[in-house]
Short mmCIF file of C-alpha atoms and ligand atoms in Angstrom, two decimals:
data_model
loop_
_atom_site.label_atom_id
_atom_site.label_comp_id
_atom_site.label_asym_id
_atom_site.label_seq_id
_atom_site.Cartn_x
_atom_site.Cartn_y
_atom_site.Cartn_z
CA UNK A 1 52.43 -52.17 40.51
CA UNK A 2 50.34 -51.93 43.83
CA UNK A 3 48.55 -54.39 45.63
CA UNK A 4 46.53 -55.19 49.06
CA UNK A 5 46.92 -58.26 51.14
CA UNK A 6 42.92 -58.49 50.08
CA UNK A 7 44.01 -59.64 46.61
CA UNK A 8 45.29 -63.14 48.35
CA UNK A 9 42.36 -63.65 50.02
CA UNK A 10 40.72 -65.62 47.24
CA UNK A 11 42.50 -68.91 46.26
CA UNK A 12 44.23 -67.36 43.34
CA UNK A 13 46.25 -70.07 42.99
CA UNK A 14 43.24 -71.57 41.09
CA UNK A 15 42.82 -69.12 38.88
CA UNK A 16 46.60 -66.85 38.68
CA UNK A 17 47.90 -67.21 34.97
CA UNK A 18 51.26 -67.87 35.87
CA UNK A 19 52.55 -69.59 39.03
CA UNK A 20 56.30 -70.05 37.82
CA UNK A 21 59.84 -70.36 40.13
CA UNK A 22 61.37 -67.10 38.36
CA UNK A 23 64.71 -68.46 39.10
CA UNK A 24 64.90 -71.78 37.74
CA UNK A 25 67.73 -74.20 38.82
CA UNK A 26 71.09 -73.49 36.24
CA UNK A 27 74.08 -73.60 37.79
CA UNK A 28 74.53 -69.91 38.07
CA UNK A 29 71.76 -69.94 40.14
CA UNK A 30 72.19 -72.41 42.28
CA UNK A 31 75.99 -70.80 42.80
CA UNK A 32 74.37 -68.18 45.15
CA UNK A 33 71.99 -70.72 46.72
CA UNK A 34 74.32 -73.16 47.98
CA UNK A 35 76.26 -70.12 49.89
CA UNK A 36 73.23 -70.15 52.12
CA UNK A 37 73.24 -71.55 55.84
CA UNK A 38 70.63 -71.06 59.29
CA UNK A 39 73.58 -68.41 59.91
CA UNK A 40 73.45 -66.06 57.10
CA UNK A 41 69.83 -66.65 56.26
CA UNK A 42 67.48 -67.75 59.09
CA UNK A 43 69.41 -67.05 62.20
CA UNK A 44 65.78 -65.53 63.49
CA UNK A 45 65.31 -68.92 64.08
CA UNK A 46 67.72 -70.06 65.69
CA UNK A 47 66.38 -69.27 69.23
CA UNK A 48 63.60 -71.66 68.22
CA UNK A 49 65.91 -74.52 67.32
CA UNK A 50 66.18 -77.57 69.67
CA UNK A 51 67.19 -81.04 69.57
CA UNK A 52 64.77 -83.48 69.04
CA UNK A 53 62.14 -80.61 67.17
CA UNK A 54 60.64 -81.86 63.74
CA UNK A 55 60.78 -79.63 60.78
CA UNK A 56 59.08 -79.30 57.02
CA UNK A 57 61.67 -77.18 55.08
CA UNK A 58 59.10 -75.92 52.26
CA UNK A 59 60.62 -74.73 48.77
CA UNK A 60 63.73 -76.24 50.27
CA UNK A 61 65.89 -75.74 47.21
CA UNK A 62 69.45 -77.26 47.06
CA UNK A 63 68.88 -77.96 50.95
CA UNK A 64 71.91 -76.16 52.64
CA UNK A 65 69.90 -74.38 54.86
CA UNK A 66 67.96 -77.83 55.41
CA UNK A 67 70.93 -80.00 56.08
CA UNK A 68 72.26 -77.31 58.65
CA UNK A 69 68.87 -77.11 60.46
CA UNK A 70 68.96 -80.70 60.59
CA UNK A 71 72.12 -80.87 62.61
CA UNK A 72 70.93 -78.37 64.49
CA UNK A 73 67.61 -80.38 65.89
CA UNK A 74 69.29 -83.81 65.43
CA UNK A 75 68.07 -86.30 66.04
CA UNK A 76 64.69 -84.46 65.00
CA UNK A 77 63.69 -85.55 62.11
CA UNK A 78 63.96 -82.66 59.08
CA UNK A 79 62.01 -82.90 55.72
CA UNK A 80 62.47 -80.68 52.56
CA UNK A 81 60.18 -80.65 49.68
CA UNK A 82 60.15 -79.08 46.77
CA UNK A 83 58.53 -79.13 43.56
CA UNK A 84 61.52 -79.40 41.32
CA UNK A 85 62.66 -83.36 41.17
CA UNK A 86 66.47 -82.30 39.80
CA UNK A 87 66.85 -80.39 42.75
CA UNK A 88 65.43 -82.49 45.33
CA UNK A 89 67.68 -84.74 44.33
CA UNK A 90 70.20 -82.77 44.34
CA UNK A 91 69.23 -81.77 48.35
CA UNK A 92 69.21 -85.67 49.09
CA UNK A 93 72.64 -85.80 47.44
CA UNK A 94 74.39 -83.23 50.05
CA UNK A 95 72.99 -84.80 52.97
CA UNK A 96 74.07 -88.11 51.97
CA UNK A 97 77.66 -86.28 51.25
CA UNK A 98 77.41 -84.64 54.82
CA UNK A 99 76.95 -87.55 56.48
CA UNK A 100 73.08 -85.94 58.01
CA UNK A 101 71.03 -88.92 58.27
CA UNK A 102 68.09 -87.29 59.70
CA UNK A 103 67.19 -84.77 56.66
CA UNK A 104 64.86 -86.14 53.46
CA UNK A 105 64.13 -84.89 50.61
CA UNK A 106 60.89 -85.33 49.00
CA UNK A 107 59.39 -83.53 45.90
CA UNK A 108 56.14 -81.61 47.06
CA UNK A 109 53.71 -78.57 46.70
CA UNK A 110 53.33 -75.99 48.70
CA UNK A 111 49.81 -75.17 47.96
CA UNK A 112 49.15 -79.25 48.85
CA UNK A 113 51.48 -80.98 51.36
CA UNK A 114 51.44 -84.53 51.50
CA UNK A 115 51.42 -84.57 55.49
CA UNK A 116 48.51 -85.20 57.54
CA UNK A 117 47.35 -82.60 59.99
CA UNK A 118 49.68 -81.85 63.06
CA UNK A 119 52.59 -83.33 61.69
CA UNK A 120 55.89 -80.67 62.35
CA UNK A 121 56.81 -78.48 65.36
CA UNK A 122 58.25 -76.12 63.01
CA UNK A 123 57.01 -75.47 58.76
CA UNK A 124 60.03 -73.18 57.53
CA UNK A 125 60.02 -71.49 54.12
CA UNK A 126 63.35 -69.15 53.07
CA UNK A 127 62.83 -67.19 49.95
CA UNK A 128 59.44 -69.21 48.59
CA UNK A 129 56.76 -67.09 49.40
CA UNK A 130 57.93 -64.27 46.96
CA UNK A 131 57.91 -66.74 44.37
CA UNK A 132 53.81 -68.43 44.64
CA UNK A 133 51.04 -66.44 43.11
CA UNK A 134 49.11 -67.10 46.12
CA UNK A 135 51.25 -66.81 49.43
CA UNK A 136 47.95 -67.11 51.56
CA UNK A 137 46.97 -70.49 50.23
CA UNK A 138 50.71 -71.97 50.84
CA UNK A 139 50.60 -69.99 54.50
CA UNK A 140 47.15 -72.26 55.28
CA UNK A 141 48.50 -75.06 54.06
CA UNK A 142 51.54 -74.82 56.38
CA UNK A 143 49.57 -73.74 59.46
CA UNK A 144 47.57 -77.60 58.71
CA UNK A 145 50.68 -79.31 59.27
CA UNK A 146 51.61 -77.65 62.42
CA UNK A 147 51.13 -79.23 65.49
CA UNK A 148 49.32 -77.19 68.20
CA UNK A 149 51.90 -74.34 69.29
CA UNK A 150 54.69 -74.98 66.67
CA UNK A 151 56.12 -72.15 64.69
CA UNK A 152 55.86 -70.98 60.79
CA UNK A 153 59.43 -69.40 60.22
CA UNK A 154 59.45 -67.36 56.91
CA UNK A 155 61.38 -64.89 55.18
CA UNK A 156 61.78 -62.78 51.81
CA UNK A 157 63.20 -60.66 50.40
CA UNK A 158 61.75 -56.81 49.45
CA UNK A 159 63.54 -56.09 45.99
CA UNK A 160 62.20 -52.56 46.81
CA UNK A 161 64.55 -51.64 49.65
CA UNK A 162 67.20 -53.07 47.42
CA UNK A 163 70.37 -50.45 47.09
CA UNK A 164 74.02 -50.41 45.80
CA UNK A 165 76.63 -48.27 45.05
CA UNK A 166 77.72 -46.92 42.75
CA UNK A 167 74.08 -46.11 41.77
CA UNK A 168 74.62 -47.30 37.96
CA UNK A 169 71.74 -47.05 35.48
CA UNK A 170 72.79 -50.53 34.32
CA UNK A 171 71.90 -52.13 37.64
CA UNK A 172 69.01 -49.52 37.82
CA UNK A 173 67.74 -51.14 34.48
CA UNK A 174 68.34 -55.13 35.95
CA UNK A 175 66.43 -54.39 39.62
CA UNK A 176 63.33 -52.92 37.15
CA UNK A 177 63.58 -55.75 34.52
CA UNK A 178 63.87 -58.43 37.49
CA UNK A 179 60.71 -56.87 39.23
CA UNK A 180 58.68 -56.86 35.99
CA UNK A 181 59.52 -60.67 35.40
CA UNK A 182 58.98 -61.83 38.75
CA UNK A 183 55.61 -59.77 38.88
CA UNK A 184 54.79 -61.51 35.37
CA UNK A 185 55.77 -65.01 37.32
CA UNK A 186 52.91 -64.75 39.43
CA UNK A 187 55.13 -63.48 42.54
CA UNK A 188 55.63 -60.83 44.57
CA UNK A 189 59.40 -59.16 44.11
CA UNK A 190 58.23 -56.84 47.46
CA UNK A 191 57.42 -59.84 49.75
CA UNK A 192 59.26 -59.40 52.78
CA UNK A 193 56.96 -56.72 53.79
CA UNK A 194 53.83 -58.37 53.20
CA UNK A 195 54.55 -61.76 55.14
CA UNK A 196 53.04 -60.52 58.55
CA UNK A 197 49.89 -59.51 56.60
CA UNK A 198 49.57 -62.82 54.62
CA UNK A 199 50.00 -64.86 57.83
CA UNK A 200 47.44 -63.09 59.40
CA UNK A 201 45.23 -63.70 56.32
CA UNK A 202 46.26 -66.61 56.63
CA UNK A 203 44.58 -67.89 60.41
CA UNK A 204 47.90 -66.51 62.14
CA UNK A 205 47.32 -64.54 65.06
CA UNK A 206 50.87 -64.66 67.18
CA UNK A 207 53.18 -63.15 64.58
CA UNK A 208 56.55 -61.65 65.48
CA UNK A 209 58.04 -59.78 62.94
CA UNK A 210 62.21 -58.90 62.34
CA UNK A 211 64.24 -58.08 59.50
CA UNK A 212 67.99 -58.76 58.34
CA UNK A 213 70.12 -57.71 55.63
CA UNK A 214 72.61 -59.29 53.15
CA UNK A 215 75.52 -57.16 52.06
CA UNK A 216 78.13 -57.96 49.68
CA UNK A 217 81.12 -55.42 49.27
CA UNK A 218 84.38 -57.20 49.38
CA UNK A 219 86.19 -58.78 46.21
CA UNK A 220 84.76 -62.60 46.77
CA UNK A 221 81.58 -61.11 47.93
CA UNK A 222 81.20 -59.04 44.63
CA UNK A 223 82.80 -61.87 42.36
CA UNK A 224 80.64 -63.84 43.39
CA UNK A 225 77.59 -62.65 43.38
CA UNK A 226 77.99 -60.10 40.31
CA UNK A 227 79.16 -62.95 38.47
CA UNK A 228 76.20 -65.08 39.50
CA UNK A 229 73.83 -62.72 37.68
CA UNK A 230 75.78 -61.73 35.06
CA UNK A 231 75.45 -65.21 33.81
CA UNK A 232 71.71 -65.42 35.31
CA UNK A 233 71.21 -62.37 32.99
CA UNK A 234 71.48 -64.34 29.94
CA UNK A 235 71.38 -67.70 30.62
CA UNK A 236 68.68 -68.85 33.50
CA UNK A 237 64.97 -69.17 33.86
CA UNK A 238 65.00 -65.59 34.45
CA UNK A 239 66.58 -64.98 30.92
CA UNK A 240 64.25 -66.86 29.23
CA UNK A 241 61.20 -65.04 31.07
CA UNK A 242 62.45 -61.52 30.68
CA UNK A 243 61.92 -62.37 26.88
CA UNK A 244 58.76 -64.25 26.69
CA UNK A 245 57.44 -61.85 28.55
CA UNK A 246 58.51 -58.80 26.45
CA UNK A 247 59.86 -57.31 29.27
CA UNK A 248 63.35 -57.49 27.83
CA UNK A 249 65.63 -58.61 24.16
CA UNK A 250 68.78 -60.23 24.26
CA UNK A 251 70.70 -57.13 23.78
CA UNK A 252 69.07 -55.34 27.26
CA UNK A 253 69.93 -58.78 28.90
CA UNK A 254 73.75 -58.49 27.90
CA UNK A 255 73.73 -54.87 28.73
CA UNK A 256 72.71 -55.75 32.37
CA UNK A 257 75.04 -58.99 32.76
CA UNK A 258 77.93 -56.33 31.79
CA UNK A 259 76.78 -53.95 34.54
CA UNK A 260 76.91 -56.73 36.83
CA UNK A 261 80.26 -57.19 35.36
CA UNK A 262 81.40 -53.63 36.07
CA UNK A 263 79.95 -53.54 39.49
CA UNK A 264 82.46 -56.78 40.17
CA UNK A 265 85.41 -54.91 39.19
CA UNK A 266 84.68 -51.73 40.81
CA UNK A 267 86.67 -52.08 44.24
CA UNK A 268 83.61 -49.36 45.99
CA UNK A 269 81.12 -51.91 44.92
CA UNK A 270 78.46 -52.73 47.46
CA UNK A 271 74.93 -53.69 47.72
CA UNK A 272 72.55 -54.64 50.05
CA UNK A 273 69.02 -56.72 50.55
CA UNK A 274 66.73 -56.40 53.21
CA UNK A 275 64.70 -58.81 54.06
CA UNK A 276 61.42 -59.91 56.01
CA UNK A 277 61.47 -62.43 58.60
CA UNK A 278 58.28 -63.85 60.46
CA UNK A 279 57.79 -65.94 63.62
CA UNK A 280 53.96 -67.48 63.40
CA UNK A 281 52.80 -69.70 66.04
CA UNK A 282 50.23 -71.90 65.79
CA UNK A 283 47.55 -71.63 68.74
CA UNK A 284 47.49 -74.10 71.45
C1 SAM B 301 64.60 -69.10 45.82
S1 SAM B 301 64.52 -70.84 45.95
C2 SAM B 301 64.82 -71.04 47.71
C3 SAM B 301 65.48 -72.35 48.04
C4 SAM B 301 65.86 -72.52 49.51
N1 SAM B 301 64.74 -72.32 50.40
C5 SAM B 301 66.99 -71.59 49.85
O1 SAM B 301 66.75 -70.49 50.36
O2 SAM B 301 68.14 -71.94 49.53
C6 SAM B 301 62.76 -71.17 45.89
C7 SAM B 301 62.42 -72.66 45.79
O3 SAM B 301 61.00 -72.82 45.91
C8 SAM B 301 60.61 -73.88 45.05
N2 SAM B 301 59.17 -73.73 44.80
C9 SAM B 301 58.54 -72.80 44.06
N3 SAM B 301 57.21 -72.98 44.08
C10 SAM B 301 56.98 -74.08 44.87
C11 SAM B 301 55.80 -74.78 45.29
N4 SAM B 301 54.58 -74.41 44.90
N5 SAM B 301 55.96 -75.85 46.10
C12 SAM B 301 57.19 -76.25 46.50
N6 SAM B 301 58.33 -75.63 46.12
C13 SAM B 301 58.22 -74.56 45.32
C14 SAM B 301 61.50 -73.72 43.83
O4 SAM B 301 61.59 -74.91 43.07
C15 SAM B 301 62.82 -73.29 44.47
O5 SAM B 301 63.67 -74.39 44.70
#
């Protein structure tokens, strides 16, 4: 599938036929989210991080990344929203458990923030934008909530540049049946690419663009996240969409959670994700 940033320009999100979180929130999922801190997954931003700064952590998820850029600005104050209520909860939980007293939690849509104008020095999004059927609108939306010279920190993944070895035809098969779903989501599997174009689609004109990688090679690295998906394979949101969809049956689904299964145990195991990163600043 091929696309141009032109086909965000309208306000899709009025019309798209499916705007769903591919992912969902079952524990096997939310396994390889908690893992996630400003260090391994938005240490672009870190130069940008001071105390004091206020910051709307959109699609915030189970909030690790929140709660640690919330200790990092203290006593700024940090907000997450997101539109699932278990796991906003959930993100309200582990601050409370932390002991970070300036982070909330509050259940929220991206295409529709419940913030006046001006409101945040920074809007931060960390794997979202992939999953909206109209990234545009939800960029728009967090450049209206910006005050005059803050910063829109985003990044995604691009499922394309996506590589591991050994080059198996059962993880071939999962990174093809993974793209379909997410495409038949409403999102965009290849986002990391596109962000600088959406943001400047958006109203964005000061854009600096990076990119990072996760890798995961050694035996924790691999047990964990093979055995994430394995179980994702058959038993998440994903699961359920690869066969609504058509895209997939049970049996292909098993056959991919044993690949991932194989890939754990195989001591040369490695694979790596690139990702997009984008610093947008609002004008003065
Ligand atoms: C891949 S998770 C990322 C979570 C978190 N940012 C992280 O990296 O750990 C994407 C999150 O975006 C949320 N989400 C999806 N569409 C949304 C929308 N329109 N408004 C707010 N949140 C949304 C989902 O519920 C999910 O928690």
């Amino acid at each position: 599938m091929t696309e141009s940033p032109e086909s965000y320009e309208n306000d899709a999100h009025e019309t798209a036929p499916r705007d769903v979180y591919t992912h969902g929130h079952h524990e096997s999922v939310l396994r390889s989210h908690t893992w996630r801190t400003v260090t391994n997954s938005a240490a672009y931003l870190v130069p940008h991080l001071e105390a004091g700064l206020s910051i709307l952590d959109i699609g915030c998820g189970p909030g690790t990344i929140t709660v640690d850029l919330a200790r990092r600005v203290a006593p700024g104050r940090v907000v997450g929203v997101d539109a699932s209520a278990e796991i906003v909860a959930k993100a309200a939980a582990l601050a409370k458990d932390e002991g970070v007293h300036n982070a909330e939690f509050l259940l929220g849509d991206a295409y529709a923030l419940d913030f006046p104008d001006a409101s945040f020095d920074i809007v931060h999004a960390h794997q979202v934008l992939q999953h909206v059927a109209n990234p545009v609108s939800a960029m728009r939306e967090a450049h209206r909530v910006l005050k005059p010279g803050g910063i829109f920190a985003a990044r995604d993944v691009d499922y394309g540049g996506v590589r591991w070895y050994p080059l198996t035809t059962g993880l071939t098969e999962w990174l093809a049946v993974y793209r379909d779903v997410h495409y038949w989501n409403g999102g965009n599997p290849d986002a990391g690419p596109a962000l600088k174009a959406w943001a400047r689609l958006a109203g964005f004109t000061d854009i600096t663009c990076s990119a990072s990688i996760w890798c995961f090679a050694s035996d924790a690295e691999r047990e964990w996240w093979g055995e994430s998906w394995a179980v994702r394979a058959t038993e998440s949101a994903f699961a359920a969409s690869a066969i609504e969809s058509g895209v997939a049956d049970l049996v292909d689904l098993q056959d991919i959670a044993q690949a991932w299964r194989d890939w754990v145990r195989d001591p040369d195991g490695w694979l790596g994700m690139p990702h997009g990163e984008i610093i947008a600043r609002k004008e003065h």
